[in-house]
Coordinates of N, CA, C and O in Angstrom, one line a residue:
X1 N 92.4 46.6 132.6 CA 91.3 47.6 132.6 C 90.8 47.6 131.2 O 91.5 47.7 130.3
X2 N 89.4 47.5 131.1 CA 88.8 47.4 129.6 C 89.1 48.6 128.9 O 89.2 48.5 127.7
X3 N 89.0 49.7 129.4 CA 89.1 50.9 128.7 C 90.5 51.0 128.0 O 90.8 51.5 127.0
X4 N 91.5 50.6 128.8 CA 92.9 50.5 128.2 C 93.0 49.5 127.0 O 93.7 49.9 126.1
X5 N 92.2 48.6 127.0 CA 92.1 47.7 125.8 C 91.5 48.3 124.6 O 92.0 48.2 123.5
X6 N 90.6 49.3 125.0 CA 90.0 50.1 123.8 C 90.9 51.2 123.2 O 90.9 51.5 122.1
X7 N 91.8 51.5 124.1 CA 92.8 52.7 123.7 C 93.7 52.1 122.7 O 94.4 53.0 122.1
X8 N 94.0 50.9 122.7 CA 95.2 50.4 121.9 C 94.7 50.5 120.4 O 93.8 49.7 120.0
X9 N 95.3 51.2 119.7 CA 95.0 51.3 118.2 C 95.2 50.2 117.5 O 96.2 49.3 117.8
X10 N 94.4 49.9 116.5 CA 94.7 48.6 115.6 C 96.1 48.8 114.9 O 96.4 49.8 114.5
X11 N 96.8 47.7 114.8 CA 98.1 47.9 114.2 C 98.9 46.7 114.6 O 98.5 45.8 115.5
X12 N 100.1 46.7 114.1 CA 101.0 45.5 114.4 C 101.4 45.8 115.9 O 101.6 46.7 116.4
X13 N 101.2 44.6 116.5 CA 102.0 44.6 117.8 C 103.4 44.6 118.0 O 104.2 44.8 117.0
X14 N 103.9 45.0 119.1 CA 105.3 45.1 119.3 C 106.1 44.0 118.9 O 107.1 44.2 118.1
X15 N 105.7 42.7 118.9 CA 106.4 41.5 118.4 C 106.6 41.6 117.0 O 107.5 41.4 116.4
X16 N 105.4 41.8 116.4 CA 105.3 41.8 115.0 C 106.1 42.9 114.4 O 106.8 42.8 113.2
X17 N 106.1 44.2 114.9 CA 106.9 45.2 114.4 C 108.4 44.9 114.6 O 109.1 45.3 113.7
X18 N 108.8 44.2 115.7 CA 110.1 44.0 115.8 C 110.6 42.9 114.8 O 111.6 42.9 114.4
X19 N 109.7 42.0 114.4 CA 110.0 41.0 113.3 C 109.8 41.4 111.9 O 110.1 40.7 110.9
X20 N 109.5 42.7 111.6 CA 109.3 43.1 110.4 C 110.7 43.4 109.7 O 111.6 43.6 110.4
X21 N 110.7 43.5 108.3 CA 111.9 43.9 107.6 C 112.5 45.3 108.2 O 111.7 46.1 108.4
X22 N 113.9 45.4 108.2 CA 114.4 46.7 108.6 C 113.8 47.8 107.7 O 113.6 48.9 108.2
X23 N 113.7 47.6 106.3 CA 113.2 48.8 105.5 C 112.0 49.0 105.9 O 111.5 50.2 105.9
X24 N 110.9 48.0 106.1 CA 109.6 48.5 106.6 C 109.5 49.2 107.8 O 108.8 50.1 108.0
X25 N 110.4 48.8 108.8 CA 110.5 49.5 110.1 C 111.0 51.1 109.8 O 110.4 51.9 110.4
X26 N 111.9 51.1 108.8 CA 112.3 52.4 108.6 C 111.3 53.4 108.0 O 111.2 54.6 108.3
X27 N 110.6 52.8 106.9 CA 109.6 53.5 106.4 C 108.4 53.9 107.4 O 107.7 55.0 107.2
X28 N 108.0 53.0 108.4 CA 107.0 53.3 109.1 C 107.5 53.9 110.5 O 106.5 54.0 111.4
X29 N 108.6 54.2 110.7 CA 109.1 54.8 112.1 C 108.3 55.9 112.3 O 107.9 56.0 113.4
X30 N 108.3 56.9 111.5 CA 107.6 58.1 112.1 C 106.2 57.9 112.4 O 105.6 58.3 113.4
X31 N 105.4 57.1 111.7 CA 104.0 56.6 112.1 C 104.0 55.9 113.3 O 103.1 56.2 114.2
X32 N 105.0 55.0 113.5 CA 104.8 54.2 114.6 C 105.2 54.9 115.9 O 104.7 54.7 116.9
X33 N 105.9 55.9 115.8 CA 106.3 56.9 116.9 C 105.1 57.6 117.2 O 104.8 57.8 118.3
X34 N 104.5 58.1 116.3 CA 103.3 59.0 116.6 C 102.2 57.9 117.2 O 101.5 58.3 118.3
X35 N 102.2 56.9 116.8 CA 101.0 55.8 117.3 C 101.4 55.5 118.7 O 100.5 55.6 119.7
X36 N 102.6 55.3 119.1 CA 103.1 55.1 120.4 C 102.8 56.2 121.2 O 102.4 56.1 122.5
X37 N 103.0 57.5 120.9 CA 102.8 58.6 121.6 C 101.4 58.7 122.0 O 101.0 59.2 123.1
X38 N 100.6 58.5 121.0 CA 99.2 58.6 121.3 C 98.7 57.6 122.2 O 98.0 57.7 123.2
X39 N 99.3 56.3 122.1 CA 98.8 55.2 123.0 C 99.3 55.5 124.5 O 98.4 55.2 125.4
X40 N 100.5 56.0 124.5 CA 100.9 56.4 125.9 C 100.0 57.5 126.6 O 99.7 57.4 127.7
X41 N 99.7 58.5 125.7 CA 99.0 59.7 126.3 C 97.6 59.0 126.8 O 97.2 59.4 127.8
X42 N 96.9 58.2 125.8 CA 95.7 57.7 126.1 C 95.7 56.8 127.4 O 94.7 56.8 128.2
X43 N 96.8 56.1 127.4 CA 96.9 55.2 128.8 C 97.0 56.1 130.1 O 96.4 55.6 130.9
X44 N 97.8 57.0 130.0 CA 98.0 58.0 131.0 C 96.7 58.6 131.4 O 96.2 58.6 132.7
X45 N 95.9 58.9 130.4 CA 94.6 59.6 130.5 C 93.6 58.6 131.0 O 92.8 58.8 132.0
X46 N 93.7 57.2 130.6 CA 92.8 56.3 131.2 C 93.1 56.0 132.7 O 92.1 55.5 133.3
X47 N 94.3 56.3 133.2 CA 94.4 56.0 134.6 C 93.5 57.0 135.4 O 93.2 56.7 136.4
X48 N 93.3 58.3 135.1 CA 92.6 59.2 135.7 C 91.1 59.4 135.2 O 90.2 59.6 136.2
X49 N 91.0 59.3 134.0 CA 89.6 59.4 133.5 C 89.4 58.3 132.2 O 89.5 58.6 131.1
X50 N 89.0 57.2 132.6 CA 89.0 55.9 131.6 C 88.0 56.3 130.5 O 88.0 56.1 129.4
X51 N 86.8 56.9 131.0 CA 85.7 57.3 130.1 C 86.2 58.2 128.9 O 85.9 57.9 127.8
X52 N 86.9 59.2 129.3 CA 87.3 60.1 128.3 C 88.3 59.5 127.5 O 88.4 59.7 126.2
X53 N 89.4 58.9 128.0 CA 90.3 58.1 127.4 C 89.5 57.2 126.2 O 90.0 57.1 124.9
X54 N 88.5 56.3 126.6 CA 87.9 55.6 125.7 C 87.2 56.3 124.5 O 87.3 55.8 123.3
X55 N 86.5 57.4 124.9 CA 85.9 58.3 123.9 C 86.9 58.8 123.0 O 86.7 58.7 121.7
X56 N 87.9 59.3 123.4 CA 89.1 59.8 122.4 C 89.6 58.7 121.5 O 89.9 58.9 120.3
X57 N 89.8 57.6 122.2 CA 90.3 56.5 121.4 C 89.4 56.0 120.1 O 89.8 55.9 119.1
X58 N 88.1 56.0 120.6 CA 87.1 55.6 119.5 C 86.9 56.8 118.5 O 86.8 56.5 117.3
X59 N 87.1 58.0 119.0 CA 87.1 59.1 118.0 C 88.3 59.1 116.9 O 88.0 59.2 115.8
X60 N 89.4 58.9 117.4 CA 90.6 58.6 116.7 C 90.5 57.6 115.7 O 90.8 57.6 114.5
X61 N 90.0 56.5 116.1 CA 89.8 55.2 115.3 C 88.9 55.5 114.2 O 89.1 55.0 113.1
X62 N 87.7 56.2 114.5 CA 86.6 56.5 113.6 C 87.2 57.5 112.5 O 87.0 57.2 111.3
X63 N 87.9 58.4 113.0 CA 88.5 59.4 111.9 C 89.5 58.8 111.1 O 89.4 59.0 109.7
X64 N 90.3 57.9 111.5 CA 91.4 57.3 110.8 C 90.6 56.3 109.9 O 91.2 56.2 108.7
X65 N 89.7 55.6 110.3 CA 89.1 54.6 109.4 C 88.4 55.2 108.4 O 88.5 54.8 107.2
X66 N 87.6 56.4 108.4 CA 87.0 57.1 107.5 C 88.0 57.7 106.5 O 87.7 57.7 105.1
X67 N 89.1 58.2 107.0 CA 90.0 58.7 106.1 C 90.7 57.7 105.2 O 91.2 57.8 104.0
X68 N 91.0 56.5 105.7 CA 91.5 55.5 105.0 C 90.3 54.9 103.9 O 90.9 54.4 102.9
X69 N 89.2 55.1 104.1 CA 88.1 54.6 103.3 C 87.7 55.7 102.3 O 87.3 55.3 101.1
X70 N 87.8 57.0 102.6 CA 87.4 58.0 101.7 C 88.5 58.9 101.4 O 88.9 59.8 102.3
X71 N 89.1 58.9 100.2 CA 90.1 59.8 99.9 C 89.8 61.4 100.0 O 90.6 62.1 100.4
X72 N 88.5 61.7 99.7 CA 88.2 63.3 99.9 C 88.2 63.5 101.2 O 88.7 64.7 101.5
X73 N 87.8 62.8 102.2 CA 87.8 63.2 103.6 C 89.3 63.2 104.0 O 89.6 64.1 104.8
X74 N 90.2 62.3 103.6 CA 91.6 62.3 103.9 C 92.2 63.7 103.4 O 93.0 64.2 104.2
X75 N 92.0 64.0 102.2 CA 92.5 65.4 101.7 C 91.8 66.4 102.6 O 92.8 67.5 102.6
X76 N 90.7 66.4 102.9 CA 90.2 67.5 103.8 C 90.9 67.6 105.1 O 91.2 68.7 105.4
X77 N 91.2 66.4 105.8 CA 91.9 66.3 107.0 C 93.4 67.1 106.6 O 93.8 67.8 107.5
X78 N 94.0 66.5 105.5 CA 95.4 67.0 105.5 C 95.4 68.4 105.2 O 96.2 69.2 105.6
X79 N 94.4 69.0 104.5 CA 94.4 70.4 104.3 C 94.0 71.2 105.5 O 94.7 72.2 105.8
X80 N 93.2 70.6 106.5 CA 92.9 71.3 107.6 C 94.1 71.3 108.5 O 94.1 72.4 109.3
X81 N 94.8 70.4 108.5 CA 96.0 70.2 109.5 C 97.4 70.7 109.0 O 98.3 70.7 109.6
X82 N 97.4 71.1 107.6 CA 98.6 71.5 107.1 C 99.0 72.8 107.6 O 98.2 73.6 108.0
X83 N 100.2 72.9 107.8 CA 100.7 74.4 108.4 C 100.3 75.5 107.4 O 100.4 75.3 106.2
X84 N 100.1 76.6 108.0 CA 99.6 77.8 107.1 C 100.7 78.1 106.2 O 101.8 78.1 106.6
X85 N 100.4 78.7 105.1 CA 101.3 79.1 104.2 C 102.1 80.4 104.7 O 101.3 81.3 105.6
X86 N 103.3 80.6 104.4 CA 104.0 81.8 104.9 C 103.3 83.0 104.3 O 102.9 83.2 103.2
X87 N 103.0 83.9 105.3 CA 102.4 85.2 104.7 C 103.5 86.1 104.0 O 104.5 86.2 104.4
X88 N 103.1 86.6 103.0 CA 103.8 87.5 102.2 C 103.9 88.9 103.0 O 103.1 89.2 103.8
X89 N 105.0 89.6 102.7 CA 105.3 90.9 103.3 C 104.2 91.9 103.0 O 103.7 91.9 102.0
X90 N 103.7 92.5 104.0 CA 102.6 93.4 103.7 C 103.0 94.6 102.7 O 104.1 94.9 102.9
X91 N 102.2 95.0 101.9 CA 102.5 96.0 100.9 C 102.6 97.5 101.8 O 101.9 97.5 102.8
X92 N 103.4 98.2 101.4 CA 103.6 99.5 102.0 C 102.2 100.2 101.9 O 101.5 100.1 100.9
X93 N 101.8 100.9 103.0 CA 100.5 101.6 103.1 C 100.4 102.5 102.0 O 101.3 103.3 101.8
X94 N 99.4 102.5 101.4 CA 99.1 103.5 100.2 C 98.6 104.7 100.8 O 97.6 104.8 101.6
X95 N 99.1 105.8 100.2 CA 98.5 107.1 100.7 C 97.0 107.3 100.3 O 96.7 106.9 99.1
X96 N 96.2 107.7 101.0 CA 94.8 107.7 100.7 C 94.7 108.6 99.5 O 95.1 109.8 99.5
X97 N 93.9 108.2 98.6 CA 93.6 109.1 97.5 C 92.6 110.2 97.9 O 91.4 109.8 98.3
X98 N 92.8 111.4 97.4 CA 91.7 112.4 97.7 C 90.7 112.4 96.6 O 91.0 112.2 95.6
X99 N 89.6 112.5 97.1 CA 88.3 112.3 96.4 C 88.3 113.5 95.4 O 88.7 114.7 95.6
X100 N 88.0 113.2 94.0 CA 88.0 114.3 93.1 C 86.8 115.2 93.3 O 86.7 116.2 92.7
X101 N 86.0 114.8 94.0 CA 84.6 115.5 94.2 C 84.9 116.5 95.4 O 85.2 116.0 96.5
X102 N 84.9 117.7 95.0 CA 85.1 118.7 96.3 C 83.9 119.1 96.9 O 82.7 119.0 96.3
X103 N 84.1 119.8 98.0 CA 82.8 120.2 98.8 C 82.3 121.4 98.1 O 82.8 122.1 97.3
X104 N 80.9 121.7 98.3 CA 80.3 122.9 97.6 C 80.9 124.1 98.3 O 81.4 124.2 99.4
X105 N 80.9 125.3 97.5 CA 81.4 126.5 98.1 C 80.6 127.0 99.2 O 79.4 126.9 99.4
X106 N 81.3 127.7 100.0 CA 80.7 128.3 101.3 C 80.0 129.5 101.0 O 79.0 129.9 101.8
X107 N 80.0 130.0 99.8 CA 79.4 131.3 99.3 C 78.9 131.1 98.0 O 79.6 130.5 97.3
X108 N 78.0 131.8 97.7 CA 77.5 131.8 96.2 C 78.1 133.3 95.6 O 77.5 134.3 96.0
X109 N 79.2 133.3 94.8 CA 79.8 134.5 94.4 C 78.7 135.3 93.5 O 78.9 136.5 93.5
X110 N 77.8 134.7 92.8 CA 76.9 135.4 92.1 C 75.9 136.2 92.8 O 75.6 137.3 92.5
X111 N 75.4 135.6 93.9 CA 74.6 136.3 94.8 C 75.2 137.3 95.6 O 74.6 138.4 95.7
X112 N 76.5 137.0 96.0 CA 77.3 138.3 96.6 C 77.5 139.4 95.7 O 77.2 140.6 96.1
X113 N 77.8 139.2 94.5 CA 77.8 140.1 93.4 C 76.7 140.9 93.0 O 76.6 142.0 92.7
X114 N 75.6 140.2 93.0 CA 74.4 140.8 92.7 C 73.9 141.8 93.8 O 73.1 142.7 93.5
X115 N 74.1 141.4 95.1 CA 73.7 142.1 96.1 C 74.6 143.4 96.4 O 74.0 144.3 96.8
X116 N 75.9 143.2 95.9 CA 76.7 144.3 96.2 C 77.4 144.8 94.9 O 76.7 145.1 94.0
X117 N 78.8 144.6 94.8 CA 79.4 144.8 93.6 C 80.8 144.2 93.6 O 80.9 143.2 94.6
X118 N 81.7 144.5 93.0 CA 83.0 143.7 92.8 C 83.8 143.8 94.2 O 84.4 143.0 94.5
X119 N 83.7 145.0 94.6 CA 84.4 145.3 95.9 C 83.7 144.4 97.1 O 84.7 143.8 97.8
X120 N 82.5 144.3 97.0 CA 81.9 143.3 98.1 C 82.3 142.0 98.0 O 82.5 141.2 99.0
X121 N 82.1 141.5 96.7 CA 82.5 140.2 96.3 C 84.1 139.9 96.7 O 84.4 138.9 97.3
X122 N 84.9 140.7 96.2 CA 86.3 140.4 96.6 C 86.6 140.4 98.1 O 87.4 139.8 98.7
X123 N 85.8 141.3 98.9 CA 85.9 141.3 100.4 C 85.5 140.1 101.0 O 86.2 139.4 101.9
X124 N 84.4 139.3 100.4 CA 84.0 138.2 101.1 C 84.8 137.0 100.6 O 85.3 136.0 101.4
X125 N 85.3 137.1 99.3 CA 86.3 136.0 99.0 C 87.6 136.0 99.6 O 88.4 135.1 99.9
X126 N 88.1 137.4 100.0 CA 89.4 137.4 100.8 C 89.4 136.8 102.2 O 90.3 136.5 102.7
X127 N 88.1 136.5 102.7 CA 87.9 135.9 104.0 C 88.1 134.3 103.9 O 88.1 133.6 104.9
X128 N 88.1 133.8 102.6 CA 88.1 132.3 102.5 C 89.6 131.8 102.4 O 90.5 132.7 102.0
X129 N 89.8 130.5 102.7 CA 91.0 129.8 102.5 C 91.2 129.5 101.1 O 90.2 129.6 100.2
X130 N 92.4 129.1 100.7 CA 92.7 128.6 99.1 C 91.8 127.4 98.8 O 91.2 127.5 97.8
X131 N 91.7 126.5 99.7 CA 90.8 125.3 99.4 C 89.3 125.8 99.3 O 88.6 125.2 98.4
X132 N 88.8 126.7 100.1 CA 87.6 127.1 99.9 C 87.3 127.9 98.7 O 86.2 127.8 98.0
X133 N 88.3 128.6 98.2 CA 88.2 129.4 96.8 C 88.2 128.3 95.8 O 87.5 128.4 94.7
X134 N 88.9 127.4 95.9 CA 88.9 126.2 94.9 C 87.7 125.5 94.8 O 87.2 124.9 93.8
X135 N 87.0 125.3 96.0 CA 85.7 124.7 96.0 C 84.6 125.5 95.1 O 83.8 124.9 94.3
X136 N 84.8 126.8 95.3 CA 83.8 127.7 94.5 C 84.1 127.4 93.0 O 83.4 127.4 92.1
X137 N 85.4 127.5 92.8 CA 85.9 127.4 91.3 C 85.4 126.1 90.7 O 84.9 126.1 89.5
X138 N 85.6 125.1 91.5 CA 85.0 123.7 91.0 C 83.5 123.6 91.0 O 83.0 123.1 90.0
X139 N 82.8 124.2 91.8 CA 81.4 124.1 91.9 C 80.7 124.8 90.7 O 79.7 124.2 90.1
X140 N 81.3 126.0 90.3 CA 80.9 126.8 89.2 C 81.6 126.6 87.8 O 81.4 127.4 86.9
X141 N 82.4 125.7 87.9 CA 83.0 125.4 86.6 C 83.8 126.5 86.1 O 83.6 126.8 84.7
X142 N 84.8 127.1 86.8 CA 85.5 128.2 86.4 C 86.9 128.0 86.0 O 87.7 128.9 85.8
X143 N 87.2 126.6 86.0 CA 88.6 126.2 85.7 C 88.6 125.7 84.2 O 88.9 124.7 84.0
X144 N 88.2 126.5 83.4 CA 87.9 126.1 81.9 C 89.4 125.7 81.2 O 89.4 125.1 80.5
X145 N 90.4 126.6 81.8 CA 91.8 126.3 81.2 C 92.6 125.3 82.0 O 93.7 125.2 81.8
X146 N 92.0 124.7 83.1 CA 92.5 123.8 83.9 C 93.8 124.3 84.6 O 94.9 123.8 84.7
X147 N 93.8 125.7 85.0 CA 95.0 126.2 85.6 C 94.6 126.8 86.9 O 95.6 126.9 88.0
X148 N 93.5 127.3 87.1 CA 93.1 127.9 88.4 C 93.1 127.0 89.6 O 93.6 127.4 90.7
X149 N 92.9 125.6 89.4 CA 92.9 124.8 90.5 C 94.4 124.5 91.0 O 94.6 123.9 92.0
X150 N 95.4 124.9 90.1 CA 96.7 124.6 90.4 C 97.5 125.9 91.0 O 98.6 125.8 91.5
X151 N 96.8 127.0 91.0 CA 97.5 128.1 91.5 C 97.7 128.0 93.0 O 96.7 127.6 93.7
X152 N 98.6 128.5 93.4 CA 99.0 128.7 95.0 C 98.7 129.9 95.5 O 98.4 130.1 96.9
X153 N 98.5 131.0 94.9 CA 98.3 132.4 95.4 C 96.8 132.6 95.4 O 95.9 132.6 94.3
X154 N 96.1 132.8 96.7 CA 94.6 133.0 96.6 C 94.3 134.2 95.8 O 93.1 134.1 95.3
X155 N 95.1 135.3 95.7 CA 94.8 136.4 94.9 C 94.4 136.0 93.5 O 93.5 136.6 92.9
X156 N 95.2 135.2 92.9 CA 95.0 134.8 91.7 C 93.5 133.9 91.4 O 92.8 134.3 90.5
X157 N 93.2 133.3 92.4 CA 92.2 132.5 92.4 C 90.9 133.4 92.5 O 89.9 133.4 91.8
X158 N 91.0 134.5 93.3 CA 89.9 135.3 93.5 C 89.7 136.3 92.3 O 88.6 136.5 91.9
X159 N 90.8 136.6 91.6 CA 90.5 137.3 90.3 C 89.9 136.4 89.4 O 89.1 137.0 88.5
X160 N 90.2 135.0 89.2 CA 89.4 134.3 88.3 C 87.8 134.4 88.7 O 87.0 134.3 87.8
X161 N 87.7 134.1 89.9 CA 86.3 134.0 90.3 C 85.6 135.3 90.0 O 84.5 135.4 89.3
X162 N 86.2 136.5 90.3 CA 85.5 137.7 90.0 C 85.4 138.0 88.5 O 84.4 138.5 88.0
X163 N 86.4 137.5 87.7 CA 86.3 137.8 86.3 C 85.2 137.0 85.7 O 84.4 137.3 84.8
X164 N 85.1 135.6 86.2 CA 84.1 134.7 85.7 C 82.7 135.2 86.1 O 81.6 135.1 85.2
X165 N 82.6 135.7 87.2 CA 81.2 136.2 87.7 C 80.8 137.5 87.0 O 79.6 137.5 86.4
X166 N 81.7 138.2 86.7 CA 81.4 139.5 85.9 C 81.0 139.1 84.5 O 80.0 139.6 83.8
X167 N 81.8 138.1 83.8 CA 81.6 137.8 82.6 C 80.2 137.2 82.3 O 79.4 137.4 81.6
X168 N 79.9 136.2 83.3 CA 78.6 135.5 83.2 C 77.4 136.4 83.5 O 76.3 136.3 82.9
X169 N 77.6 137.4 84.4 CA 76.6 138.3 84.7 C 76.2 139.1 83.6 O 75.2 139.4 83.2
X170 N 77.4 139.5 82.9 CA 77.0 140.5 81.7 C 76.5 139.6 80.5 O 75.4 140.2 79.8
X171 N 76.8 138.5 80.3 CA 76.0 137.6 79.3 C 74.7 137.3 79.7 O 73.8 137.4 78.9
X172 N 74.4 137.1 81.0 CA 73.0 136.9 81.5 C 72.1 138.0 81.2 O 71.0 138.0 80.8
X173 N 72.7 139.2 81.5 CA 71.9 140.4 81.3 C 71.6 140.8 79.8 O 70.7 141.4 79.4
X174 N 72.5 140.4 78.9 CA 72.3 140.5 77.7 C 71.1 139.8 77.2 O 70.5 140.0 76.1
X175 N 70.9 138.5 77.6 CA 69.8 137.7 77.2 C 68.6 138.0 77.8 O 67.6 137.4 77.6
X176 N 68.5 139.0 78.9 CA 67.3 139.2 79.5 C 66.5 140.1 78.8 O 67.1 140.6 77.8
X177 N 65.3 140.2 79.0 CA 64.3 141.0 78.1 C 64.7 142.3 78.1 O 65.1 143.0 79.2
X178 N 64.8 143.1 77.0 CA 64.9 144.4 76.9 C 63.9 145.2 77.6 O 62.8 144.7 77.7
X179 N 64.1 146.5 78.1 CA 63.1 147.2 78.7 C 62.0 147.4 77.5 O 62.2 147.8 76.5
X180 N 60.7 147.2 78.2 CA 59.6 147.4 77.2 C 59.4 148.7 77.1 O 59.2 149.6 78.0
X181 N 59.2 149.4 75.6 CA 58.8 150.5 75.4 C 57.4 150.7 74.7 O 57.3 149.8 74.0
X182 N 56.7 151.5 75.1 CA 55.4 151.6 74.5 C 55.5 152.0 73.0 O 55.9 153.1 72.7
X183 N 55.4 150.9 72.2 CA 55.5 151.3 70.6 C 54.0 151.1 70.1 O 53.6 150.2 69.8
X184 N 53.6 152.4 69.9 CA 52.1 152.3 69.4 C 52.2 151.8 68.0 O 53.0 152.1 67.2
X185 N 51.1 151.0 67.7 CA 50.9 150.3 66.4 C 50.2 151.2 65.5 O 49.6 152.4 66.1
X186 N 50.3 150.9 64.2 CA 49.6 152.0 63.4 C 48.0 151.9 63.6 O 47.4 151.0 63.6
X187 N 47.5 153.2 63.7 CA 46.1 153.3 63.9 C 45.8 153.5 65.3 O 44.6 153.6 65.7
X188 N 46.7 153.2 66.1 CA 46.5 153.4 67.6 C 46.7 154.7 68.1 O 47.4 155.5 67.4
X189 N 46.3 154.9 69.3 CA 46.4 156.2 69.8 C 47.9 156.5 70.1 O 48.6 155.8 70.5
X190 N 48.3 157.8 69.7 CA 49.7 158.3 69.8 C 50.4 158.1 68.4 O 51.5 158.5 68.2
X191 N 49.7 157.4 67.4 CA 50.4 157.3 66.3 C 49.8 158.7 65.2 O 48.7 158.9 65.1
X192 N 50.7 159.4 64.8 CA 50.5 160.6 64.2 C 49.5 160.3 63.0 O 48.6 161.1 62.6
X193 N 49.9 159.2 62.4 CA 48.9 159.0 60.9 C 47.6 158.6 61.3 O 46.7 159.1 60.7
X194 N 47.5 158.0 62.6 CA 46.1 157.7 63.1 C 45.4 159.1 63.3 O 44.3 159.1 63.1
X195 N 46.1 160.0 64.0 CA 45.5 161.2 64.5 C 45.1 162.1 63.1 O 44.2 162.7 63.1
X196 N 46.0 161.8 62.3 CA 45.8 162.7 60.9 C 44.4 162.2 60.3 O 43.7 162.9 59.7
X197 N 44.4 160.9 60.3 CA 43.1 160.2 59.7 C 41.9 160.5 60.3 O 40.7 160.5 59.7
X198 N 41.9 160.9 61.6 CA 40.7 161.2 62.3 C 40.4 162.6 62.3 O 39.4 163.0 62.6
X199 N 41.2 163.4 61.7 CA 41.0 164.9 61.6 C 40.0 165.0 60.4 O 40.1 164.4 59.4

């Protein structure tokens, strides 16, 4: 069968291999064993599908010929068929880091204080969780001593918020314009000296 003749790879015949030196047979024994395995597999395939067996034989021959001619191609093949490197043990799962950026406060303590008073502000703050109170502390920069964000008692955090709101509100009112009083200038109506001069 012609296809079977194509499937025989180029190489030493069985007689030549038998006549080779024992050292040469020992050196090429693994390769010879692989070649014989491929030849037997192609021969069996040729019995049922000669066309496919011939195609595979030509493909293997072309790949082997190109690898023998081009070292770079041979290295690429060796790398492609090399067993995968052993995987290193996976690192223990790291705990997700909490983002340093907190959510905005659910209420504006300054607005609540402005609309009501300290009692109203404390009432609204008392409805919030510790984390929500900390959000307010963070948003309005009330942790100047870096202690409030560490407190576990909500009451202490509420006290800090109220204290900062009152302090900033008082400072803000001090910088607001003073009540305007009608201060008559010299010579204007209401000025005694002006009235005297007109008499």
